[in-house]
PDB file of C-alpha atoms in Angstrom:
ATOM      1  CA  MET A   1     -30.540  48.335-108.426  1.00  0.00           C
ATOM      2  CA  THR A   2     -27.775  45.802-108.088  1.00  0.00           C
ATOM      3  CA  ALA A   3     -26.239  44.890-104.632  1.00  0.00           C
ATOM      4  CA  VAL A   4     -22.509  44.881-104.497  1.00  0.00           C
ATOM      5  CA  ARG A   5     -20.894  42.290-102.222  1.00  0.00           C
ATOM      6  CA  PRO A   6     -17.589  43.142-100.669  1.00  0.00           C
ATOM      7  CA  PRO A   7     -14.856  40.817-101.681  1.00  0.00           C
ATOM      8  CA  ALA A   8     -14.168  37.980 -99.195  1.00  0.00           C
ATOM      9  CA  THR A   9     -10.999  38.413 -97.196  1.00  0.00           C
ATOM     10  CA  ALA A  10      -8.614  35.687 -97.940  1.00  0.00           C
ATOM     11  CA  VAL A  11      -7.254  33.785 -94.931  1.00  0.00           C
ATOM     12  CA  PRO A  12      -3.532  33.360 -95.121  1.00  0.00           C
ATOM     13  CA  ALA A  13      -2.491  29.776 -95.447  1.00  0.00           C
ATOM     14  CA  ALA A  14       0.164  30.315 -92.770  1.00  0.00           C
ATOM     15  CA  ALA A  15      -2.477  31.241 -90.202  1.00  0.00           C
ATOM     16  CA  GLU A  16      -4.374  28.088 -90.890  1.00  0.00           C
ATOM     17  CA  ALA A  17      -1.276  26.038 -90.347  1.00  0.00           C
ATOM     18  CA  LEU A  18      -0.455  27.470 -86.795  1.00  0.00           C
ATOM     19  CA  PRO A  19      -0.874  24.694 -84.200  1.00  0.00           C
ATOM     20  CA  GLY A  20      -3.077  25.285 -81.085  1.00  0.00           C
ATOM     21  CA  PRO A  21      -1.924  24.816 -77.481  1.00  0.00           C
ATOM     22  CA  THR A  22      -1.353  21.214 -76.572  1.00  0.00           C
ATOM     23  CA  PRO A  23      -3.658  20.168 -73.704  1.00  0.00           C
ATOM     24  CA  ARG A  24      -1.787  18.974 -70.598  1.00  0.00           C
ATOM     25  CA  ARG A  25      -2.557  15.388 -69.786  1.00  0.00           C
ATOM     26  CA  ILE A  26      -4.115  14.997 -66.309  1.00  0.00           C
ATOM     27  CA  ARG A  27      -2.180  12.406 -64.344  1.00  0.00           C
ATOM     28  CA  PRO A  28      -4.119  10.001 -62.138  1.00  0.00           C
ATOM     29  CA  PRO A  29      -3.351  10.272 -58.378  1.00  0.00           C
ATOM     30  CA  ARG A  30      -0.571   8.060 -57.083  1.00  0.00           C
ATOM     31  CA  TRP A  31      -1.168   6.303 -53.760  1.00  0.00           C
ATOM     32  CA  LEU A  32       2.547   6.000 -53.166  1.00  0.00           C
ATOM     33  CA  ASP A  33       3.181   9.683 -53.348  1.00  0.00           C
ATOM     34  CA  LEU A  34       6.049  10.526 -50.995  1.00  0.00           C
ATOM     35  CA  ARG A  35       4.333  13.524 -49.412  1.00  0.00           C
ATOM     36  CA  LEU A  36       1.176  11.538 -48.758  1.00  0.00           C
ATOM     37  CA  VAL A  37       3.144   8.734 -47.111  1.00  0.00           C
ATOM     38  CA  LEU A  38       5.075  11.161 -44.909  1.00  0.00           C
ATOM     39  CA  GLY A  39       1.856  12.871 -43.832  1.00  0.00           C
ATOM     40  CA  VAL A  40       0.217   9.584 -42.878  1.00  0.00           C
ATOM     41  CA  LEU A  41       3.301   8.518 -40.920  1.00  0.00           C
ATOM     42  CA  LEU A  42       3.378  11.804 -38.997  1.00  0.00           C
ATOM     43  CA  VAL A  43      -0.283  11.479 -38.049  1.00  0.00           C
ATOM     44  CA  LEU A  44       0.132   7.875 -36.930  1.00  0.00           C
ATOM     45  CA  GLY A  45       3.254   8.736 -34.968  1.00  0.00           C
ATOM     46  CA  SER A  46       1.478  11.548 -33.139  1.00  0.00           C
ATOM     47  CA  VAL A  47      -1.484   9.319 -32.274  1.00  0.00           C
ATOM     48  CA  LEU A  48       0.711   6.513 -30.977  1.00  0.00           C
ATOM     49  CA  LEU A  49       2.885   8.865 -28.931  1.00  0.00           C
ATOM     50  CA  GLY A  50      -0.144  10.521 -27.375  1.00  0.00           C
ATOM     51  CA  ALA A  51      -1.727   7.172 -26.540  1.00  0.00           C
ATOM     52  CA  ARG A  52       1.492   6.001 -24.907  1.00  0.00           C
ATOM     53  CA  VAL A  53       1.808   9.141 -22.799  1.00  0.00           C
ATOM     54  CA  VAL A  54      -1.811   8.928 -21.648  1.00  0.00           C
ATOM     55  CA  GLY A  55      -1.484   5.209 -20.965  1.00  0.00           C
ATOM     56  CA  ALA A  56       1.656   5.716 -18.911  1.00  0.00           C
ATOM     57  CA  ALA A  57      -0.035   8.455 -16.883  1.00  0.00           C
ATOM     58  CA  ASP A  58      -3.010   6.208 -16.100  1.00  0.00           C
ATOM     59  CA  ALA A  59      -1.005   2.996 -15.472  1.00  0.00           C
ATOM     60  CA  THR A  60      -1.675   1.503 -12.045  1.00  0.00           C
ATOM     61  CA  VAL A  61      -0.099  -1.416 -10.230  1.00  0.00           C
ATOM     62  CA  PRO A  62      -1.676  -3.617  -7.524  1.00  0.00           C
ATOM     63  CA  VAL A  63       0.177  -3.445  -4.197  1.00  0.00           C
ATOM     64  CA  TRP A  64      -0.529  -4.394  -0.594  1.00  0.00           C
ATOM     65  CA  ALA A  65      -1.860  -1.850   1.911  1.00  0.00           C
ATOM     66  CA  ALA A  66      -2.513  -2.165   5.644  1.00  0.00           C
ATOM     67  CA  THR A  67      -6.128  -2.502   6.789  1.00  0.00           C
ATOM     68  CA  GLY A  68      -5.338  -1.028  10.202  1.00  0.00           C
ATOM     69  CA  ASP A  69      -2.590   0.391  12.379  1.00  0.00           C
ATOM     70  CA  LEU A  70       0.117  -2.232  12.954  1.00  0.00           C
ATOM     71  CA  ALA A  71       3.010  -1.866  15.367  1.00  0.00           C
ATOM     72  CA  ALA A  72       6.568  -2.998  14.726  1.00  0.00           C
ATOM     73  CA  GLY A  73       6.958  -6.682  15.516  1.00  0.00           C
ATOM     74  CA  THR A  74       3.473  -7.622  14.291  1.00  0.00           C
ATOM     75  CA  GLU A  75       3.410 -10.891  12.364  1.00  0.00           C
ATOM     76  CA  LEU A  76       1.253 -10.274   9.295  1.00  0.00           C
ATOM     77  CA  THR A  77      -1.879 -12.275   8.529  1.00  0.00           C
ATOM     78  CA  VAL A  78      -4.216 -12.184   5.538  1.00  0.00           C
ATOM     79  CA  ASP A  79      -6.653  -9.972   7.475  1.00  0.00           C
ATOM     80  CA  ASP A  80      -3.989  -7.299   8.009  1.00  0.00           C
ATOM     81  CA  LEU A  81      -3.655  -6.475   4.298  1.00  0.00           C
ATOM     82  CA  ARG A  82      -5.729  -5.609   1.252  1.00  0.00           C
ATOM     83  CA  ILE A  83      -4.901  -5.025  -2.418  1.00  0.00           C
ATOM     84  CA  VAL A  84      -5.116  -1.509  -3.864  1.00  0.00           C
ATOM     85  CA  ASP A  85      -4.386  -0.206  -7.373  1.00  0.00           C
ATOM     86  CA  VAL A  86      -2.184   2.899  -7.343  1.00  0.00           C
ATOM     87  CA  ARG A  87       0.018   4.913  -9.700  1.00  0.00           C
ATOM     88  CA  LEU A  88       3.581   4.698  -8.436  1.00  0.00           C
ATOM     89  CA  GLY A  89       5.717   5.189 -11.551  1.00  0.00           C
ATOM     90  CA  ASP A  90       9.389   4.605 -10.840  1.00  0.00           C
ATOM     91  CA  ALA A  91       8.669   4.087  -7.126  1.00  0.00           C
ATOM     92  CA  ALA A  92       6.714   0.863  -7.722  1.00  0.00           C
ATOM     93  CA  GLY A  93       9.736  -1.273  -6.870  1.00  0.00           C
ATOM     94  CA  SER A  94       9.842   0.125  -3.324  1.00  0.00           C
ATOM     95  CA  TYR A  95       6.495  -1.401  -2.379  1.00  0.00           C
ATOM     96  CA  LEU A  96       5.284  -4.972  -2.070  1.00  0.00           C
ATOM     97  CA  SER A  97       3.309  -6.012  -5.149  1.00  0.00           C
ATOM     98  CA  ALA A  98       0.123  -8.041  -4.876  1.00  0.00           C
ATOM     99  CA  GLY A  99       1.924 -10.945  -6.543  1.00  0.00           C
ATOM    100  CA  THR A 100       3.881 -11.599  -3.341  1.00  0.00           C
ATOM    101  CA  GLU A 101       2.655 -13.314  -0.160  1.00  0.00           C
ATOM    102  CA  PRO A 102       3.693 -11.287   2.907  1.00  0.00           C
ATOM    103  CA  GLU A 103       1.643 -13.368   5.365  1.00  0.00           C
ATOM    104  CA  GLY A 104       3.856 -14.669   8.131  1.00  0.00           C
ATOM    105  CA  SER A 105       6.399 -11.871   7.738  1.00  0.00           C
ATOM    106  CA  THR A 106       7.178  -9.604  10.680  1.00  0.00           C
ATOM    107  CA  LEU A 107       7.050  -5.815  10.485  1.00  0.00           C
ATOM    108  CA  SER A 108      10.272  -4.033  11.321  1.00  0.00           C
ATOM    109  CA  ARG A 109       8.467  -0.715  11.778  1.00  0.00           C
ATOM    110  CA  ALA A 110       4.969   0.569  12.385  1.00  0.00           C
ATOM    111  CA  VAL A 111       2.541   0.792   9.447  1.00  0.00           C
ATOM    112  CA  ARG A 112      -0.546   2.988   9.489  1.00  0.00           C
ATOM    113  CA  ALA A 113      -4.023   2.059   8.254  1.00  0.00           C
ATOM    114  CA  GLY A 114      -4.222   2.541   4.482  1.00  0.00           C
ATOM    115  CA  GLU A 115      -0.446   2.876   4.124  1.00  0.00           C
ATOM    116  CA  LEU A 116       1.162   0.990   1.267  1.00  0.00           C
ATOM    117  CA  LEU A 117       3.370  -1.816   2.514  1.00  0.00           C
ATOM    118  CA  PRO A 118       7.012  -0.933   1.750  1.00  0.00           C
ATOM    119  CA  ARG A 119       9.560  -3.659   1.202  1.00  0.00           C
ATOM    120  CA  SER A 120      11.803  -2.066   3.820  1.00  0.00           C
ATOM    121  CA  ALA A 121       9.166  -2.739   6.502  1.00  0.00           C
ATOM    122  CA  LEU A 122       9.723  -6.501   6.210  1.00  0.00           C
ATOM    123  CA  GLU A 123      13.385  -6.552   7.156  1.00  0.00           C
ATOM    124  CA  GLU A 124      14.643  -8.900   9.827  1.00  0.00           C
ATOM    125  CA  VAL A 125      13.933  -7.544  13.307  1.00  0.00           C
ATOM    126  CA  GLY A 126      15.607 -10.172  15.436  1.00  0.00           C
ATOM    127  CA  ASP A 127      14.474 -13.324  17.184  1.00  0.00           C
ATOM    128  CA  LEU A 128      10.911 -12.647  18.330  1.00  0.00           C
ATOM    129  CA  VAL A 129       8.659 -15.096  20.136  1.00  0.00           C
ATOM    130  CA  GLN A 130       4.953 -14.939  20.910  1.00  0.00           C
ATOM    131  CA  LEU A 131       4.069 -14.962  24.581  1.00  0.00           C
ATOM    132  CA  ALA A 132       0.529 -15.735  25.747  1.00  0.00           C
ATOM    133  CA  LEU A 133      -0.464 -13.816  28.870  1.00  0.00           C
ATOM    134  CA  PRO A 134      -3.624 -14.633  30.879  1.00  0.00           C
ATOM    135  CA  VAL A 135      -5.367 -11.416  31.835  1.00  0.00           C
ATOM    136  CA  GLN A 136      -8.688 -10.857  33.558  1.00  0.00           C
ATOM    137  CA  SER A 137     -11.122  -9.149  31.193  1.00  0.00           C
ATOM    138  CA  GLY A 138     -11.654  -6.370  33.705  1.00  0.00           C
ATOM    139  CA  TYR A 139      -7.993  -5.399  33.274  1.00  0.00           C
ATOM    140  CA  VAL A 140      -8.029  -5.304  29.476  1.00  0.00           C
ATOM    141  CA  PRO A 141      -9.284  -2.175  27.654  1.00  0.00           C
ATOM    142  CA  PRO A 142     -12.454  -3.065  25.712  1.00  0.00           C
ATOM    143  CA  GLY A 143     -11.036  -1.521  22.537  1.00  0.00           C
ATOM    144  CA  LEU A 144      -7.885  -3.642  22.533  1.00  0.00           C
ATOM    145  CA  GLU A 145      -7.111  -4.844  19.002  1.00  0.00           C
ATOM    146  CA  ARG A 146      -4.452  -6.837  17.236  1.00  0.00           C
ATOM    147  CA  GLY A 147      -1.460  -4.738  16.107  1.00  0.00           C
ATOM    148  CA  GLN A 148      -1.631  -2.224  18.972  1.00  0.00           C
ATOM    149  CA  LEU A 149       1.239  -1.459  21.321  1.00  0.00           C
ATOM    150  CA  VAL A 150       0.692  -2.326  24.972  1.00  0.00           C
ATOM    151  CA  ASP A 151       2.446  -2.203  28.292  1.00  0.00           C
ATOM    152  CA  VAL A 152       1.742  -5.041  30.717  1.00  0.00           C
ATOM    153  CA  TYR A 153       1.970  -4.580  34.487  1.00  0.00           C
ATOM    154  CA  ALA A 154       1.952  -7.192  37.240  1.00  0.00           C
ATOM    155  CA  VAL A 155       0.115  -6.079  40.370  1.00  0.00           C
ATOM    156  CA  ALA A 156       0.278  -7.457  43.896  1.00  0.00           C
ATOM    157  CA  ASP A 157      -3.266  -6.524  44.828  1.00  0.00           C
ATOM    158  CA  PRO A 158      -5.468  -8.980  46.739  1.00  0.00           C
ATOM    159  CA  ALA A 159      -8.533  -7.498  45.037  1.00  0.00           C
ATOM    160  CA  ALA A 160      -7.083  -8.650  41.701  1.00  0.00           C
ATOM    161  CA  GLY A 161      -6.447 -12.176  42.982  1.00  0.00           C
ATOM    162  CA  ALA A 162      -2.746 -11.894  43.775  1.00  0.00           C
ATOM    163  CA  THR A 163      -1.299 -15.124  45.109  1.00  0.00           C
ATOM    164  CA  GLY A 164       2.025 -13.667  46.268  1.00  0.00           C
ATOM    165  CA  VAL A 165       2.753 -10.878  48.678  1.00  0.00           C
ATOM    166  CA  ALA A 166      -0.215  -8.533  48.395  1.00  0.00           C
ATOM    167  CA  ASP A 167       1.615  -5.308  49.157  1.00  0.00           C
ATOM    168  CA  GLY A 168       0.006  -3.275  46.362  1.00  0.00           C
ATOM    169  CA  SER A 169       3.215  -3.047  44.361  1.00  0.00           C
ATOM    170  CA  VAL A 170       3.093  -2.639  40.562  1.00  0.00           C
ATOM    171  CA  THR A 171       5.823  -3.941  38.225  1.00  0.00           C
ATOM    172  CA  LEU A 172       6.232  -3.228  34.513  1.00  0.00           C
ATOM    173  CA  VAL A 173       6.840  -6.629  32.920  1.00  0.00           C
ATOM    174  CA  VAL A 174       6.381  -5.861  29.206  1.00  0.00           C
ATOM    175  CA  ARG A 175       7.024  -2.522  27.553  1.00  0.00           C
ATOM    176  CA  LYS A 176       5.631  -1.529  24.129  1.00  0.00           C
ATOM    177  CA  ALA A 177       4.837  -5.014  22.926  1.00  0.00           C
ATOM    178  CA  PRO A 178       2.742  -5.531  19.762  1.00  0.00           C
ATOM    179  CA  VAL A 179      -0.459  -7.498  20.298  1.00  0.00           C
ATOM    180  CA  GLN A 180      -0.465 -10.570  18.053  1.00  0.00           C
ATOM    181  CA  ALA A 181      -3.817 -12.055  19.022  1.00  0.00           C
ATOM    182  CA  ILE A 182      -6.648 -11.883  21.558  1.00  0.00           C
ATOM    183  CA  SER A 183      -8.729 -14.925  22.419  1.00  0.00           C
ATOM    184  CA  GLY A 184     -11.302 -15.917  24.982  1.00  0.00           C
ATOM    185  CA  ARG A 185     -13.011 -12.532  25.065  1.00  0.00           C
ATOM    186  CA  SER A 186     -16.795 -12.858  25.260  1.00  0.00           C
ATOM    187  CA  GLU A 187     -19.608 -10.371  25.111  1.00  0.00           C
ATOM    188  CA  GLY A 188     -22.962 -10.172  26.843  1.00  0.00           C
ATOM    189  CA  VAL A 189     -24.165 -11.668  30.102  1.00  0.00           C
ATOM    190  CA  LEU A 190     -21.530 -14.419  30.059  1.00  0.00           C
ATOM    191  CA  SER A 191     -18.710 -11.887  30.285  1.00  0.00           C
ATOM    192  CA  THR A 192     -17.553 -10.945  33.789  1.00  0.00           C
ATOM    193  CA  PRO A 193     -14.633  -8.781  34.964  1.00  0.00           C
ATOM    194  CA  THR A 194     -12.894 -11.912  36.295  1.00  0.00           C
ATOM    195  CA  THR A 195     -13.156 -13.894  33.059  1.00  0.00           C
ATOM    196  CA  ALA A 196      -9.650 -14.763  31.909  1.00  0.00           C
ATOM    197  CA  ILE A 197      -8.735 -13.929  28.327  1.00  0.00           C
ATOM    198  CA  GLN A 198      -5.503 -14.591  26.490  1.00  0.00           C
ATOM    199  CA  VAL A 199      -3.452 -11.673  25.159  1.00  0.00           C
ATOM    200  CA  VAL A 200      -0.595 -12.785  22.906  1.00  0.00           C
ATOM    201  CA  VAL A 201       2.312 -10.335  22.630  1.00  0.00           C
ATOM    202  CA  ALA A 202       5.644 -10.462  20.815  1.00  0.00           C
ATOM    203  CA  VAL A 203       8.877 -10.141  22.774  1.00  0.00           C
ATOM    204  CA  THR A 204      12.471 -11.040  22.038  1.00  0.00           C
ATOM    205  CA  ALA A 205      13.479 -14.583  22.892  1.00  0.00           C
ATOM    206  CA  ARG A 206      16.046 -13.406  25.432  1.00  0.00           C
ATOM    207  CA  ASP A 207      13.402 -11.370  27.294  1.00  0.00           C
ATOM    208  CA  ALA A 208      10.759 -14.110  27.549  1.00  0.00           C
ATOM    209  CA  PRO A 209      12.233 -15.682  30.745  1.00  0.00           C
ATOM    210  CA  ASP A 210      12.451 -12.263  32.401  1.00  0.00           C
ATOM    211  CA  VAL A 211       8.802 -11.552  31.597  1.00  0.00           C
ATOM    212  CA  LEU A 212       7.633 -14.854  33.065  1.00  0.00           C
ATOM    213  CA  GLY A 213       9.814 -14.372  36.132  1.00  0.00           C
ATOM    214  CA  ALA A 214       8.514 -10.838  36.702  1.00  0.00           C
ATOM    215  CA  ILE A 215       4.898 -11.993  36.560  1.00  0.00           C
ATOM    216  CA  ALA A 216       5.416 -14.561  39.335  1.00  0.00           C
ATOM    217  CA  GLY A 217       1.752 -15.551  39.424  1.00  0.00           C
ATOM    218  CA  ARG A 218       0.502 -12.016  39.938  1.00  0.00           C
ATOM    219  CA  PRO A 219      -2.527 -10.632  38.050  1.00  0.00           C
ATOM    220  CA  LEU A 220      -1.777  -8.576  34.956  1.00  0.00           C
ATOM    221  CA  VAL A 221      -3.035  -5.231  33.741  1.00  0.00           C
ATOM    222  CA  VAL A 222      -2.837  -4.191  30.072  1.00  0.00           C
ATOM    223  CA  VAL A 223      -2.292  -0.550  29.118  1.00  0.00           C
ATOM    224  CA  VAL A 224      -2.728   0.455  25.465  1.00  0.00           C
ATOM    225  CA  HIS A 225      -0.638   3.148  23.766  1.00  0.00           C
ATOM    226  CA  ASP A 226      -2.441   5.750  21.675  1.00  0.00           C
ATOM    227  CA  SER A 227       0.011   5.315  18.799  1.00  0.00           C
ATOM    228  CA  VAL A 228       1.623   2.268  17.193  1.00  0.00           C
ATOM    229  CA  ASP A 229       4.870   4.195  16.690  1.00  0.00           C
ATOM    230  CA  ALA A 230       7.385   2.984  19.249  1.00  0.00           C
ATOM    231  CA  ASP A 231      10.111   5.361  20.387  1.00  0.00           C
ATOM    232  CA  SER A 232      12.806   2.721  20.192  1.00  0.00           C
ATOM    233  CA  GLY A 233      13.069  -0.770  18.769  1.00  0.00           C
ATOM    234  CA  THR A 234      10.907  -3.709  19.631  1.00  0.00           C
ATOM    235  CA  ALA A 235       9.270  -4.574  22.907  1.00  0.00           C
ATOM    236  CA  SER A 236      11.301  -5.867  25.828  1.00  0.00           C
ATOM    237  CA  ALA A 237      10.767  -7.014  29.346  1.00  0.00           C
ATOM    238  CA  GLY A 238      10.234  -4.145  31.709  1.00  0.00           C
ATOM    239  CA  ARG A 239      13.038  -3.640  34.195  1.00  0.00           C
ATOM    240  CA  ALA A 240      11.574  -0.708  36.048  1.00  0.00           C
ATOM    241  CA  PRO A 241      11.716  -1.104  39.840  1.00  0.00           C
ATOM    242  CA  ALA A 242       8.499  -2.031  41.552  1.00  0.00           C
ATOM    243  CA  ALA A 243       6.404   0.927  42.561  1.00  0.00           C
ATOM    244  CA  GLY A 244       5.241   1.417  46.084  1.00  0.00           C
ATOM    245  CA  PRO A 245       1.643   1.238  47.189  1.00  0.00           C
ATOM    246  CA  THR A 246      -0.629   3.714  45.501  1.00  0.00           C
ATOM    247  CA  GLY A 247      -3.084   5.699  47.521  1.00  0.00           C
TER     248      GLY A 247
END
């Protein structure tokens, strides 16, 4: 039995000549691609802007602050101030920076403990002089400190060692004067009520003669105000009439 093979199908020559799809050439990445550059710039811009905003929010400046309550007329010393770092923003120019030296300046208004020292508090307050007053320690409050406001009275009391007319009269000789210094105060067994200490107060130059004349050798008594805020201006010589004897 003879096998019959089917005739082979002839492939048209035209089909063999048809070209296949041309493969697309893969381009290597370009580092200078415009979209890539813009994306990098946007990211960097956002980071820099955020860092600047955060840095501005946390920026602090060193300024002077008061270590205690100081009355108007107090002449500043290095112990009256300390440096603090605070965030002030646009208000930084209103306060005294730590790069300045305010020692020796006189306060034109009261400053509280911890308060930042404003530039406006160092304006000229007139011609002030420091007056040293001898006071027996028994007539000075034990808590008297520099920068407080005090009234000073002259008494004509023989028990207080008055050398003039001992009629018991009391005269206000200094009103609301800032204490500049205290010296001669001692503690312990060596301190007695009759020990003389020196209380230095600030008064205007024109009032100094009146203060000395009102004292007239009489013993002095110091009265401390609870607040360093004066109702009006700087201290002056008291011109209140002498009080009568107290019972």
